[in-house]
JSON list of N, CA and C in Angstrom, two decimals:
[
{"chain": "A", "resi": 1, "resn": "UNK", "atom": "N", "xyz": [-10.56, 1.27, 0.30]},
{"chain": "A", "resi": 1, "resn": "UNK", "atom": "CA", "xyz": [-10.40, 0.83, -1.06]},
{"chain": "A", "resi": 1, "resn": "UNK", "atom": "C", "xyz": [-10.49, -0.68, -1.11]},
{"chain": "A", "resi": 2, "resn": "UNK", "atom": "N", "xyz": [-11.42, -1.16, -1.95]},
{"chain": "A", "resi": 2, "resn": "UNK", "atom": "CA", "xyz": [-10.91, -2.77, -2.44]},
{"chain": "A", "resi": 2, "resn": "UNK", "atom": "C", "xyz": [-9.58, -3.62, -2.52]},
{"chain": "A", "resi": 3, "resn": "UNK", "atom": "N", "xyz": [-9.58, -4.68, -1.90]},
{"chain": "A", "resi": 3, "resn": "UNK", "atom": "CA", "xyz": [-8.44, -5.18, -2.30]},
{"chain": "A", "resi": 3, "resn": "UNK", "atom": "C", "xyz": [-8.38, -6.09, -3.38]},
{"chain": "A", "resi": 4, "resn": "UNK", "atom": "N", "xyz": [-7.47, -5.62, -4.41]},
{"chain": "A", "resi": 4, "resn": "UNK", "atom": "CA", "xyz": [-7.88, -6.05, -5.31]},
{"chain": "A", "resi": 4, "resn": "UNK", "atom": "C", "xyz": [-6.84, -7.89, -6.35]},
{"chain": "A", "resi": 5, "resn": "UNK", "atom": "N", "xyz": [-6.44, -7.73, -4.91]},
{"chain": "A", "resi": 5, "resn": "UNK", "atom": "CA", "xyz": [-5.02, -8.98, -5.24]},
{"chain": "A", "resi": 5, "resn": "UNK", "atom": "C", "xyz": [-5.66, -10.35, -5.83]},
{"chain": "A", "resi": 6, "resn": "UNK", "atom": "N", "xyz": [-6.86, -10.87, -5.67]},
{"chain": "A", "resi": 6, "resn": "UNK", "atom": "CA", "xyz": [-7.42, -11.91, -6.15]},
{"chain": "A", "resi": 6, "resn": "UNK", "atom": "C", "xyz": [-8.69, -12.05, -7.41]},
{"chain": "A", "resi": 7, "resn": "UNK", "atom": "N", "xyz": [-8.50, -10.19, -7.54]},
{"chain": "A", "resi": 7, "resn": "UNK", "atom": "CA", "xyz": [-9.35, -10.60, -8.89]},
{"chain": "A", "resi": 7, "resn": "UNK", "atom": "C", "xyz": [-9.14, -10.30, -10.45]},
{"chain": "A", "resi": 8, "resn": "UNK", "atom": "N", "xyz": [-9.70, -11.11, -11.29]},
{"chain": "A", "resi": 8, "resn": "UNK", "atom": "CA", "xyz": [-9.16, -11.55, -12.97]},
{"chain": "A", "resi": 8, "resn": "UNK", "atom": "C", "xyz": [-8.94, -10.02, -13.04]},
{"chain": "A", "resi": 9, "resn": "UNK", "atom": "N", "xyz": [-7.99, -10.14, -14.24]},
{"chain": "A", "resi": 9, "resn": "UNK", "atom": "CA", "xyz": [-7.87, -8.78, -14.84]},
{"chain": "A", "resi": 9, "resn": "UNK", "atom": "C", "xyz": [-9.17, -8.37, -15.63]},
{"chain": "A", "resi": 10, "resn": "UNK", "atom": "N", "xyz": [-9.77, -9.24, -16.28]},
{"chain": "A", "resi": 10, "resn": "UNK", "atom": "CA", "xyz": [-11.36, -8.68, -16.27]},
{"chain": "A", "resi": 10, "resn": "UNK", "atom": "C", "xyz": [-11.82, -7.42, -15.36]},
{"chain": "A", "resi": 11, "resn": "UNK", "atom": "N", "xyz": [-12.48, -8.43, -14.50]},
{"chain": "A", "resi": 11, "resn": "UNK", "atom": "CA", "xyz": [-12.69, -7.54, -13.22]},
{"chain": "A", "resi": 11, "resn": "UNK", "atom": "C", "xyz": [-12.06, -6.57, -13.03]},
{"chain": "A", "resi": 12, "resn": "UNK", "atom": "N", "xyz": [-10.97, -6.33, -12.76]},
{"chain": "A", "resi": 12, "resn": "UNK", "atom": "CA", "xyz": [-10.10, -5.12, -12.13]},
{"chain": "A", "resi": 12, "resn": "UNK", "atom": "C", "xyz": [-10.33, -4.46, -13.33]},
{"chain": "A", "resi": 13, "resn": "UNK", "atom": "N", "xyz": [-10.01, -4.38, -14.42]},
{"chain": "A", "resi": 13, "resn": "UNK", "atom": "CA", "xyz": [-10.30, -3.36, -15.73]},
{"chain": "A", "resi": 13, "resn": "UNK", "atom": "C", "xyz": [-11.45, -2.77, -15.49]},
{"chain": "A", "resi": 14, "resn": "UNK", "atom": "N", "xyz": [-12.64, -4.02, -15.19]},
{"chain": "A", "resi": 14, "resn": "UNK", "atom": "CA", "xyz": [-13.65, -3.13, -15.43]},
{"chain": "A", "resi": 14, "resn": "UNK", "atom": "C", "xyz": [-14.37, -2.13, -13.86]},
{"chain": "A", "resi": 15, "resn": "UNK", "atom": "N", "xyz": [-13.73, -3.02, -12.57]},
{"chain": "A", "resi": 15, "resn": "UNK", "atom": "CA", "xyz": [-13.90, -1.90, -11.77]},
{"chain": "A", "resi": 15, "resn": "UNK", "atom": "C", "xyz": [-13.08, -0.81, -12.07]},
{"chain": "A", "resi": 16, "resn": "UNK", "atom": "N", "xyz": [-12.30, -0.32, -12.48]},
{"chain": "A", "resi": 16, "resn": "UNK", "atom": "CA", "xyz": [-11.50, 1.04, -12.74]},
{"chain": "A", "resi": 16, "resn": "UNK", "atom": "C", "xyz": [-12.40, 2.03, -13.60]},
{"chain": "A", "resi": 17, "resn": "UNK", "atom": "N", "xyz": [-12.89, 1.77, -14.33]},
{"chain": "A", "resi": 17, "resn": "UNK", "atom": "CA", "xyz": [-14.10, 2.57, -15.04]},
{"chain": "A", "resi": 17, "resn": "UNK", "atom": "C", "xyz": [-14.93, 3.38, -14.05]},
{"chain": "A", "resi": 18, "resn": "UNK", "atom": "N", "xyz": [-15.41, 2.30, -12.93]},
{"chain": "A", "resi": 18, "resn": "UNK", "atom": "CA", "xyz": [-16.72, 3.03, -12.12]},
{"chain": "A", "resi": 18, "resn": "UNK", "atom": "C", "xyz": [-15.76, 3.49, -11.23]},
{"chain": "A", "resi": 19, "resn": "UNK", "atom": "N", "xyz": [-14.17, 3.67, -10.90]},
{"chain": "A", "resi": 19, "resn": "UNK", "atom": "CA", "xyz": [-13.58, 4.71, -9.80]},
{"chain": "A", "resi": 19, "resn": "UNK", "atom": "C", "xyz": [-13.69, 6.22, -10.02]},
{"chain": "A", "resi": 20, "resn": "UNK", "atom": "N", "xyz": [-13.49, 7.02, -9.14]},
{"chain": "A", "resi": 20, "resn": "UNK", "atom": "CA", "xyz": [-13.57, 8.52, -9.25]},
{"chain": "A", "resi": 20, "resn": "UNK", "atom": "C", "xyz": [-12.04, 8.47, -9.66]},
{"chain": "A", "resi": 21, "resn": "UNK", "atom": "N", "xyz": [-11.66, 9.39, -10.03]},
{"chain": "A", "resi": 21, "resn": "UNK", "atom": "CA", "xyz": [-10.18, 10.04, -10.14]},
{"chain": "A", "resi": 21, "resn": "UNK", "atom": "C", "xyz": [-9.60, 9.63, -9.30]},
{"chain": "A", "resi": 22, "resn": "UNK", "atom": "N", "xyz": [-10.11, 10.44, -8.31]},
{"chain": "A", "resi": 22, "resn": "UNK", "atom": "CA", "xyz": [-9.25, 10.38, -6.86]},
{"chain": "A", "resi": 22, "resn": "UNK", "atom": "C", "xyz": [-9.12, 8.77, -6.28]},
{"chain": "A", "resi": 23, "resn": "UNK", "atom": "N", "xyz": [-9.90, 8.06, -6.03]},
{"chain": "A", "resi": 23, "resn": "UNK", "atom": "CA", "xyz": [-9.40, 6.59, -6.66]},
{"chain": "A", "resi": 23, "resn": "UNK", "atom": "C", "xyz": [-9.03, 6.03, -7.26]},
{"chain": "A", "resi": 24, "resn": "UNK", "atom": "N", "xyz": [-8.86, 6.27, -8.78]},
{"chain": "A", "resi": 24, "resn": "UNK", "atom": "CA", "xyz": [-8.12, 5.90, -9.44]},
{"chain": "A", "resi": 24, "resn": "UNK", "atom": "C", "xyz": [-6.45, 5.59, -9.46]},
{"chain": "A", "resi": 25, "resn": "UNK", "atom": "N", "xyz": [-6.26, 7.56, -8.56]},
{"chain": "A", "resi": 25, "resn": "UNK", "atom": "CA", "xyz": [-4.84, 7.68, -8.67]},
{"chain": "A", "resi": 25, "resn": "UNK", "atom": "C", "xyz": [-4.27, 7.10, -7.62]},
{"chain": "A", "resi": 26, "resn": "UNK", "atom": "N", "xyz": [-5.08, 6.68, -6.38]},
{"chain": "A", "resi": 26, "resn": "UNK", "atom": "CA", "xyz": [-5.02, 6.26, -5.15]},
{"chain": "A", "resi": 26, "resn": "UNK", "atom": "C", "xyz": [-4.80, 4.94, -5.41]},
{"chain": "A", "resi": 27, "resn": "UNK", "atom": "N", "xyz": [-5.19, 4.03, -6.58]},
{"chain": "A", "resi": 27, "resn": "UNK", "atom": "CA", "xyz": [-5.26, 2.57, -6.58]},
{"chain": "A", "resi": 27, "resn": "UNK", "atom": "C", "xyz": [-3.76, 2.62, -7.32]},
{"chain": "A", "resi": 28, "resn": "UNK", "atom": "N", "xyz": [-3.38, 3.63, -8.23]},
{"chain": "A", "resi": 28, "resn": "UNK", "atom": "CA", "xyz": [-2.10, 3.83, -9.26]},
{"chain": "A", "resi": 28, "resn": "UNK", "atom": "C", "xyz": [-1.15, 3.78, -7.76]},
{"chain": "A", "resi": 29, "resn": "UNK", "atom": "N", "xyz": [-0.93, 5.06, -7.09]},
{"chain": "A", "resi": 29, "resn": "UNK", "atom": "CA", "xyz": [0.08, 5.00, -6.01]},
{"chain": "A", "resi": 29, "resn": "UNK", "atom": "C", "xyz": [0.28, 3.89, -5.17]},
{"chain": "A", "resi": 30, "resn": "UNK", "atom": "N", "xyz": [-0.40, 2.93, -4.74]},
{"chain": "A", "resi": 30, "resn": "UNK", "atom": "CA", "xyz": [-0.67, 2.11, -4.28]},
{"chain": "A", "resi": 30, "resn": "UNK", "atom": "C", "xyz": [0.03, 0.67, -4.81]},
{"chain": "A", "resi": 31, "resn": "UNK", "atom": "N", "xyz": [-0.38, 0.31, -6.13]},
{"chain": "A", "resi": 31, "resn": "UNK", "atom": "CA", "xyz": [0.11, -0.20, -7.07]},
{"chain": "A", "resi": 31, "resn": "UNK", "atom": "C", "xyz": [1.47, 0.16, -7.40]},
{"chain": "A", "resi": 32, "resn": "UNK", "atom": "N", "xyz": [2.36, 1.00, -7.53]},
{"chain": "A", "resi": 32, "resn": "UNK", "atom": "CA", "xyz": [3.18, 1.46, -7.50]},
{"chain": "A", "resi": 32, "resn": "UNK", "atom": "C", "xyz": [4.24, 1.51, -5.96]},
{"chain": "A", "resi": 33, "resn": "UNK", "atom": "N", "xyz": [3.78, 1.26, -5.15]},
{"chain": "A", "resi": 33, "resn": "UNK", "atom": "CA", "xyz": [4.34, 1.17, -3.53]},
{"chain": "A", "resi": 33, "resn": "UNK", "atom": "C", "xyz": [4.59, -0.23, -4.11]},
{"chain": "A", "resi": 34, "resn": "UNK", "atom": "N", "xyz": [3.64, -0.91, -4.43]},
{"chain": "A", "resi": 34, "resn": "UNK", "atom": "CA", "xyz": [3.77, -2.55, -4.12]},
{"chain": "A", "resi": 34, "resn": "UNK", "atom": "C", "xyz": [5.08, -3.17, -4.99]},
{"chain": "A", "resi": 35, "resn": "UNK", "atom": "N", "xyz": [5.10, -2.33, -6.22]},
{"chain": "A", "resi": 35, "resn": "UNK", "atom": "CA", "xyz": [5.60, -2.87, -7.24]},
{"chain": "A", "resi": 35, "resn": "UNK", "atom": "C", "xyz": [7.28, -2.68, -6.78]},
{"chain": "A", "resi": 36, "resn": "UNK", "atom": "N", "xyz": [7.47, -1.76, -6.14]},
{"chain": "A", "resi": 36, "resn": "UNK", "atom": "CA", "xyz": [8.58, -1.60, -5.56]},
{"chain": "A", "resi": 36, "resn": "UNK", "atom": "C", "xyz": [9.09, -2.22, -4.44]},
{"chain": "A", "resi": 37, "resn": "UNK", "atom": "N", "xyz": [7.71, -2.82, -3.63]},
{"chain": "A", "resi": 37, "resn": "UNK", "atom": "CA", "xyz": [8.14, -3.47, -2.59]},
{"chain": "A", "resi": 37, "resn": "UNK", "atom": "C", "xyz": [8.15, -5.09, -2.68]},
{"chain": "A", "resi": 38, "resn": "UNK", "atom": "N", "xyz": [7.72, -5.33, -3.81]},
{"chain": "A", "resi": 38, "resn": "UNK", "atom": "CA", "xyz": [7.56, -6.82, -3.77]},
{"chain": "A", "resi": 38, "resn": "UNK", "atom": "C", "xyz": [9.25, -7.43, -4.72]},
{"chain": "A", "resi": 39, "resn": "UNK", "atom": "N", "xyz": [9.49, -8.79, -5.16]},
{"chain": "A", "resi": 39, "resn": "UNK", "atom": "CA", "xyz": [10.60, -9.24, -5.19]},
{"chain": "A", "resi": 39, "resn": "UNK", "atom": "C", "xyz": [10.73, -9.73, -6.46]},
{"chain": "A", "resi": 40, "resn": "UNK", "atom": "N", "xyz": [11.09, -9.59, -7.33]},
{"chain": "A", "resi": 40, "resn": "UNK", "atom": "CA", "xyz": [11.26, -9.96, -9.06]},
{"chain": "A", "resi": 40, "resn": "UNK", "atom": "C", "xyz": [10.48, -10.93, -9.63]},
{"chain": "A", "resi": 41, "resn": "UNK", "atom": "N", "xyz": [9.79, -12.07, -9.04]},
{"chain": "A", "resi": 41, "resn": "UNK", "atom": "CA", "xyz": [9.06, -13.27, -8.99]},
{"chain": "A", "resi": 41, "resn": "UNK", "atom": "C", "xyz": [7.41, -12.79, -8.98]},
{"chain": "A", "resi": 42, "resn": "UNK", "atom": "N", "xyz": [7.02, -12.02, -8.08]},
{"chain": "A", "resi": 42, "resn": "UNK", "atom": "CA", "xyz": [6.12, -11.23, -7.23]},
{"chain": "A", "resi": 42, "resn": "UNK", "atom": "C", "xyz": [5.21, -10.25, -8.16]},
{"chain": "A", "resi": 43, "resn": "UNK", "atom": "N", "xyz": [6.53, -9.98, -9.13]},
{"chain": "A", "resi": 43, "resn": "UNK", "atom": "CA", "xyz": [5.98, -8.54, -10.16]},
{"chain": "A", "resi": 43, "resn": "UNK", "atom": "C", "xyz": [4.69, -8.70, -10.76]},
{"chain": "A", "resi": 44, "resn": "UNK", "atom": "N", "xyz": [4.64, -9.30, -11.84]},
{"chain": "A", "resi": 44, "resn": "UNK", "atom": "CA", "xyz": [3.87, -10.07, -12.72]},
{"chain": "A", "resi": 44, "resn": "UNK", "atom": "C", "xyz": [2.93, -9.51, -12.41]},
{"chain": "A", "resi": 45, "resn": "UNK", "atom": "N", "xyz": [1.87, -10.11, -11.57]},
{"chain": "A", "resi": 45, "resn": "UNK", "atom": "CA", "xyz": [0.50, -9.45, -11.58]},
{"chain": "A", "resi": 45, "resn": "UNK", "atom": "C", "xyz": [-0.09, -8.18, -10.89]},
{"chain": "A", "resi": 46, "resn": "UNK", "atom": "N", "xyz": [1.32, -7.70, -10.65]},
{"chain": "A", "resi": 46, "resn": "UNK", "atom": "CA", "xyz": [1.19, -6.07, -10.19]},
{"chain": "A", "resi": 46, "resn": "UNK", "atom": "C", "xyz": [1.83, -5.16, -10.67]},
{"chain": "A", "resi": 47, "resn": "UNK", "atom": "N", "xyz": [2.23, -5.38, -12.37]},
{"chain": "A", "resi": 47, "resn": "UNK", "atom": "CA", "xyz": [2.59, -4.80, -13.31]},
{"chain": "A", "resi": 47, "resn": "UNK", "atom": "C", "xyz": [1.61, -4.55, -14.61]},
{"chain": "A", "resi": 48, "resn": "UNK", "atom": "N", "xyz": [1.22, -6.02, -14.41]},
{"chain": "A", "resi": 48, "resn": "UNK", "atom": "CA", "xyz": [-0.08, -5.67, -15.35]},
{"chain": "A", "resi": 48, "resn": "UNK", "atom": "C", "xyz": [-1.50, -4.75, -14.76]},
{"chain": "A", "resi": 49, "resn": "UNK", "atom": "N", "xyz": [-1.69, -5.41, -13.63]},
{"chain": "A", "resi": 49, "resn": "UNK", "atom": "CA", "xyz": [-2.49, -4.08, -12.91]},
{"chain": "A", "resi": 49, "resn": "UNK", "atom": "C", "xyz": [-2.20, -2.78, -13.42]},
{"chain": "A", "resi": 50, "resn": "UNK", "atom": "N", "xyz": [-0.63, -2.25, -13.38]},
{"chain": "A", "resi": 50, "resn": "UNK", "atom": "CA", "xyz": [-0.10, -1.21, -13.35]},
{"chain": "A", "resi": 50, "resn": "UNK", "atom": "C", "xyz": [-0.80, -0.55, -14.72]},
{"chain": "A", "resi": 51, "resn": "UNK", "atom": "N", "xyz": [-0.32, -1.41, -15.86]},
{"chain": "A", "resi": 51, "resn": "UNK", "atom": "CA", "xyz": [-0.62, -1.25, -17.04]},
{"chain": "A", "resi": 51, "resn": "UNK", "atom": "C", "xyz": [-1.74, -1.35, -17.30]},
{"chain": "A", "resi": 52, "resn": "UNK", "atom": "N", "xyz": [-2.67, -1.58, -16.81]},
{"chain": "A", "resi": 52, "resn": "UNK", "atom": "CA", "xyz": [-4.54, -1.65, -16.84]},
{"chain": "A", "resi": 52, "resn": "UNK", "atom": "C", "xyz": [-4.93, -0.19, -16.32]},
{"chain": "A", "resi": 53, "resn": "UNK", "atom": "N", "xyz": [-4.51, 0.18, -14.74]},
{"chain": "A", "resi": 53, "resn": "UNK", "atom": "CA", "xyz": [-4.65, 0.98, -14.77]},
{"chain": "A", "resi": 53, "resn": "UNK", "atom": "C", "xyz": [-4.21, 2.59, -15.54]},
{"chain": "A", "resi": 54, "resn": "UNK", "atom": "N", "xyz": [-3.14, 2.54, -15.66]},
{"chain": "A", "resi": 54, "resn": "UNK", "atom": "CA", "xyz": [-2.43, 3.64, -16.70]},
{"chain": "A", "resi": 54, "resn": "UNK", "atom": "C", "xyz": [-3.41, 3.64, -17.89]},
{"chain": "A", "resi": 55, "resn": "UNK", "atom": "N", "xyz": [-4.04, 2.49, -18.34]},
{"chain": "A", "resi": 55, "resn": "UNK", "atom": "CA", "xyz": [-4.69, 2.60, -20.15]},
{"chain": "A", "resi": 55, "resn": "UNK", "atom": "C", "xyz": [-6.01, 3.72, -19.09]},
{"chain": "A", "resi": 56, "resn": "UNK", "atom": "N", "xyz": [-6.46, 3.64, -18.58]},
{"chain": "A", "resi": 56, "resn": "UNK", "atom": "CA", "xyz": [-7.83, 3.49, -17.39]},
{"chain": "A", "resi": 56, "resn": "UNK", "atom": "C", "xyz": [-7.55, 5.37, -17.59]},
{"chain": "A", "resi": 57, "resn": "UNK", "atom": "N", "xyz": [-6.50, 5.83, -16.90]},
{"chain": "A", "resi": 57, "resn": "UNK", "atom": "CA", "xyz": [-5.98, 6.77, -16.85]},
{"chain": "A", "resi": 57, "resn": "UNK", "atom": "C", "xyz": [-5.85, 7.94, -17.92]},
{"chain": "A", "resi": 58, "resn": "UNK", "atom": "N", "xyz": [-5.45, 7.44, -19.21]},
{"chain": "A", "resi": 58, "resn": "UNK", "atom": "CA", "xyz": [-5.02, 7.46, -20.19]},
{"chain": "A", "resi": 58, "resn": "UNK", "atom": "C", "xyz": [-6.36, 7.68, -21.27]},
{"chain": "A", "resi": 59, "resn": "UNK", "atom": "N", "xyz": [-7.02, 6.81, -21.12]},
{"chain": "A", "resi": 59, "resn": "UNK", "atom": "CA", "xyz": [-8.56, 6.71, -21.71]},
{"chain": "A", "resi": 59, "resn": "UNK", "atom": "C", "xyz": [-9.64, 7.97, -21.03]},
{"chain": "A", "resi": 60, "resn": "UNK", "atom": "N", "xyz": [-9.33, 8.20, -19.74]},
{"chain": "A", "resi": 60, "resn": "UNK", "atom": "CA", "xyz": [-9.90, 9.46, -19.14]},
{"chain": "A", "resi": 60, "resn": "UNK", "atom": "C", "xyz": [-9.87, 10.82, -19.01]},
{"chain": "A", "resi": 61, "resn": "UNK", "atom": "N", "xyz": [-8.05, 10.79, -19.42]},
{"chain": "A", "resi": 61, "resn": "UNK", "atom": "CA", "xyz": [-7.65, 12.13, -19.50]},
{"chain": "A", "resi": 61, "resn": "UNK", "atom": "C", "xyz": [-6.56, 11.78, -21.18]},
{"chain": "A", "resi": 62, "resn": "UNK", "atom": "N", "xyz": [-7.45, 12.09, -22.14]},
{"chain": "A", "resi": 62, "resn": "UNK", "atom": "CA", "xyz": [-6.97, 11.33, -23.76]},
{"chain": "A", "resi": 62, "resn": "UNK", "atom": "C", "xyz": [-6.10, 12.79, -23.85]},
{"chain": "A", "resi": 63, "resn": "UNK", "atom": "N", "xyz": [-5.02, 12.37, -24.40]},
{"chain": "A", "resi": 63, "resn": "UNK", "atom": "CA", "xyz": [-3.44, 13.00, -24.93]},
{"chain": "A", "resi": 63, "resn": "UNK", "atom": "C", "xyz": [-2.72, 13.39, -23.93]},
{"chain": "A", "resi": 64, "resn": "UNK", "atom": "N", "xyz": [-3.06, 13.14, -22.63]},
{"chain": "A", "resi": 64, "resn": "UNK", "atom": "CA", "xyz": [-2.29, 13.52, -21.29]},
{"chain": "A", "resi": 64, "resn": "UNK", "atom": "C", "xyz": [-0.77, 12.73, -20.73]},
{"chain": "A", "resi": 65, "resn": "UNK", "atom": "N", "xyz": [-1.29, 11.97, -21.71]},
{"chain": "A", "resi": 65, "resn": "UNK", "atom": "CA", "xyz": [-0.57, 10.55, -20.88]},
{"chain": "A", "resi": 65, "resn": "UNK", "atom": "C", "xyz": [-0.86, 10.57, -19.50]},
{"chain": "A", "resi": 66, "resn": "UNK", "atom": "N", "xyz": [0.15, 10.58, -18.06]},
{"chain": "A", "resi": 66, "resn": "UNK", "atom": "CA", "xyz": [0.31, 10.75, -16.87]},
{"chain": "A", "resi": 66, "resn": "UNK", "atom": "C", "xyz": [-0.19, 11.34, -16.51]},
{"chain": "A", "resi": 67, "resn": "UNK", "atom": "N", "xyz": [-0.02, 12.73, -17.08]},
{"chain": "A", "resi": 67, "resn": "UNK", "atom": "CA", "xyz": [0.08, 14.00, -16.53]},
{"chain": "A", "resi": 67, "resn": "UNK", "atom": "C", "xyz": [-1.00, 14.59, -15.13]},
{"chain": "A", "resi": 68, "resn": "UNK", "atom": "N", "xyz": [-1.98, 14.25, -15.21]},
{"chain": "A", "resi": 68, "resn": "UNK", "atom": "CA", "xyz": [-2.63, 14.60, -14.43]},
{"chain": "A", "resi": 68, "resn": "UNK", "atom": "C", "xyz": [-2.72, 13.38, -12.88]},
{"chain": "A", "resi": 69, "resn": "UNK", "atom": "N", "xyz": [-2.47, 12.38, -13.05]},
{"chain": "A", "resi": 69, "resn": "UNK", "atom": "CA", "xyz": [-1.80, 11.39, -11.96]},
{"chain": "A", "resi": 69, "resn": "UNK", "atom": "C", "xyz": [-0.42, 12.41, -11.54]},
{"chain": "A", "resi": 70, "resn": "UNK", "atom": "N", "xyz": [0.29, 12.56, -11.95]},
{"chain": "A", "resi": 70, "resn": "UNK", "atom": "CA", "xyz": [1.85, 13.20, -11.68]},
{"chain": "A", "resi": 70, "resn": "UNK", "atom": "C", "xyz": [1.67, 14.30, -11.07]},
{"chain": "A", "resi": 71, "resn": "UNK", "atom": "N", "xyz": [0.35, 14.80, -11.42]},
{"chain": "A", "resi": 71, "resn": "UNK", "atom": "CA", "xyz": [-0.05, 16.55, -10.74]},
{"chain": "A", "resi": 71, "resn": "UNK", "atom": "C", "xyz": [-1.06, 15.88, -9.59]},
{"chain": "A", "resi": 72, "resn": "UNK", "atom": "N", "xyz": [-1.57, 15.36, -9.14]},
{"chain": "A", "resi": 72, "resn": "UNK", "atom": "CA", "xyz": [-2.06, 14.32, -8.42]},
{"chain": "A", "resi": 72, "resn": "UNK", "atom": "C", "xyz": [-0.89, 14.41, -7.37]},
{"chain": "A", "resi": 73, "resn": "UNK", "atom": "N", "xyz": [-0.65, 13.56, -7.29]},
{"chain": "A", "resi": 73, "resn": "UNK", "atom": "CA", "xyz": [0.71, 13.15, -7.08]},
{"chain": "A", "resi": 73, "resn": "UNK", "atom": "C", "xyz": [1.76, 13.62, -5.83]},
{"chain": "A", "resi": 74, "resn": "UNK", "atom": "N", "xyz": [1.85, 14.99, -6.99]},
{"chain": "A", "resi": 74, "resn": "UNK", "atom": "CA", "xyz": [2.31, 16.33, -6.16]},
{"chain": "A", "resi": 74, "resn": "UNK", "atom": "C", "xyz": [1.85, 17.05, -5.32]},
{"chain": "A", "resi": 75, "resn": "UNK", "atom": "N", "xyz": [0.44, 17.18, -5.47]},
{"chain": "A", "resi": 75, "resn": "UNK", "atom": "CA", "xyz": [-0.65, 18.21, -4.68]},
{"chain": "A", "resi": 75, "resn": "UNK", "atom": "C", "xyz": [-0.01, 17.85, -3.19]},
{"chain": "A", "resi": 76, "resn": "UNK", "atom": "N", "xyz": [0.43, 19.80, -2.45]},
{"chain": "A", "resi": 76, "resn": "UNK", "atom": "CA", "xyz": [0.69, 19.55, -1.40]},
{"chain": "A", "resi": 76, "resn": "UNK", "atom": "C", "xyz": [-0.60, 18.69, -0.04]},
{"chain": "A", "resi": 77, "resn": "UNK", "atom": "N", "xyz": [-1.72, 19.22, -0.57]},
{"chain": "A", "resi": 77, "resn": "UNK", "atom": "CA", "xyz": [-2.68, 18.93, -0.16]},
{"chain": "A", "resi": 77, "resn": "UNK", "atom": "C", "xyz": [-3.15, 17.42, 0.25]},
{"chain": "A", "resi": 78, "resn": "UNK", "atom": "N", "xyz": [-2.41, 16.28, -0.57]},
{"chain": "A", "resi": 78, "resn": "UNK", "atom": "CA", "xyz": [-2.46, 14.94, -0.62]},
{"chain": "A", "resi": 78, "resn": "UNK", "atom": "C", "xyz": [-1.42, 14.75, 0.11]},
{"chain": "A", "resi": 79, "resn": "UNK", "atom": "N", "xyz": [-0.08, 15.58, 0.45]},
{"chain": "A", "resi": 79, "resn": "UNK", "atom": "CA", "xyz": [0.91, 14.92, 0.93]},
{"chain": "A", "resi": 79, "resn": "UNK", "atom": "C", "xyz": [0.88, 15.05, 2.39]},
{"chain": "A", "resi": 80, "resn": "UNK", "atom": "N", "xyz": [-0.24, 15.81, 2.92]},
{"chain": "A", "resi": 80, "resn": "UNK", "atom": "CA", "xyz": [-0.37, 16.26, 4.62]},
{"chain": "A", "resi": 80, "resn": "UNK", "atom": "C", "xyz": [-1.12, 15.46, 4.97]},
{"chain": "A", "resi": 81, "resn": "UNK", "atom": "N", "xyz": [-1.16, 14.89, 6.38]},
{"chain": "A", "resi": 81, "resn": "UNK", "atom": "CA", "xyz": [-1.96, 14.12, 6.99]},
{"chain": "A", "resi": 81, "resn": "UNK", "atom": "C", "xyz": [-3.46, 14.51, 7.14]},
{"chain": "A", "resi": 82, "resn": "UNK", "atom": "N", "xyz": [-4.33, 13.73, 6.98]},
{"chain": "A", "resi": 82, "resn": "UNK", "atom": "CA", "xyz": [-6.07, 14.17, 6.94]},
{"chain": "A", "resi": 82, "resn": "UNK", "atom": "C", "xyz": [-5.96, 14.03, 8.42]}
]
């Protein structure tokens, strides 16, 4: 996956469009590890990510909200080692 820590929110919005799902939700979990692991100062630009991606999400699967990230998520299938 891209790392995506040094580029405009431009950019990152608009690479999220050309991700598959399964990247998508992979860049969400990810984003979500960080946001927890980083330190109150730190947040900022990996909250708005957060919130870029969720619209990203949201815009793909329209009246779902989450839902299909959350079922994502869960799949035992994602949680076993490849």
């Amino acid at each position: 996956m891209t790392d995506f820590a040094n580029v405009s929110e431009r950019e990152f919005a608009s690479a999220l469009e050309s991700m598959t799902d399964e990247e998508l939700f992979e860049l969400m979990a990810d984003l979500e590890m960080r946001s927890e692991a980083l330190n109150r100062s730190s947040t900022d630009e990996v909250f708005a990510k957060i919130l870029l991606t969720e619209s990203a999400i949201e815009r793909r699967f329209p009246g779902q909200l989450l839902q299909p990230y959350k079922e994502w998520k869960n799949r035992p299938d994602r949680l076993t080692p490849q």
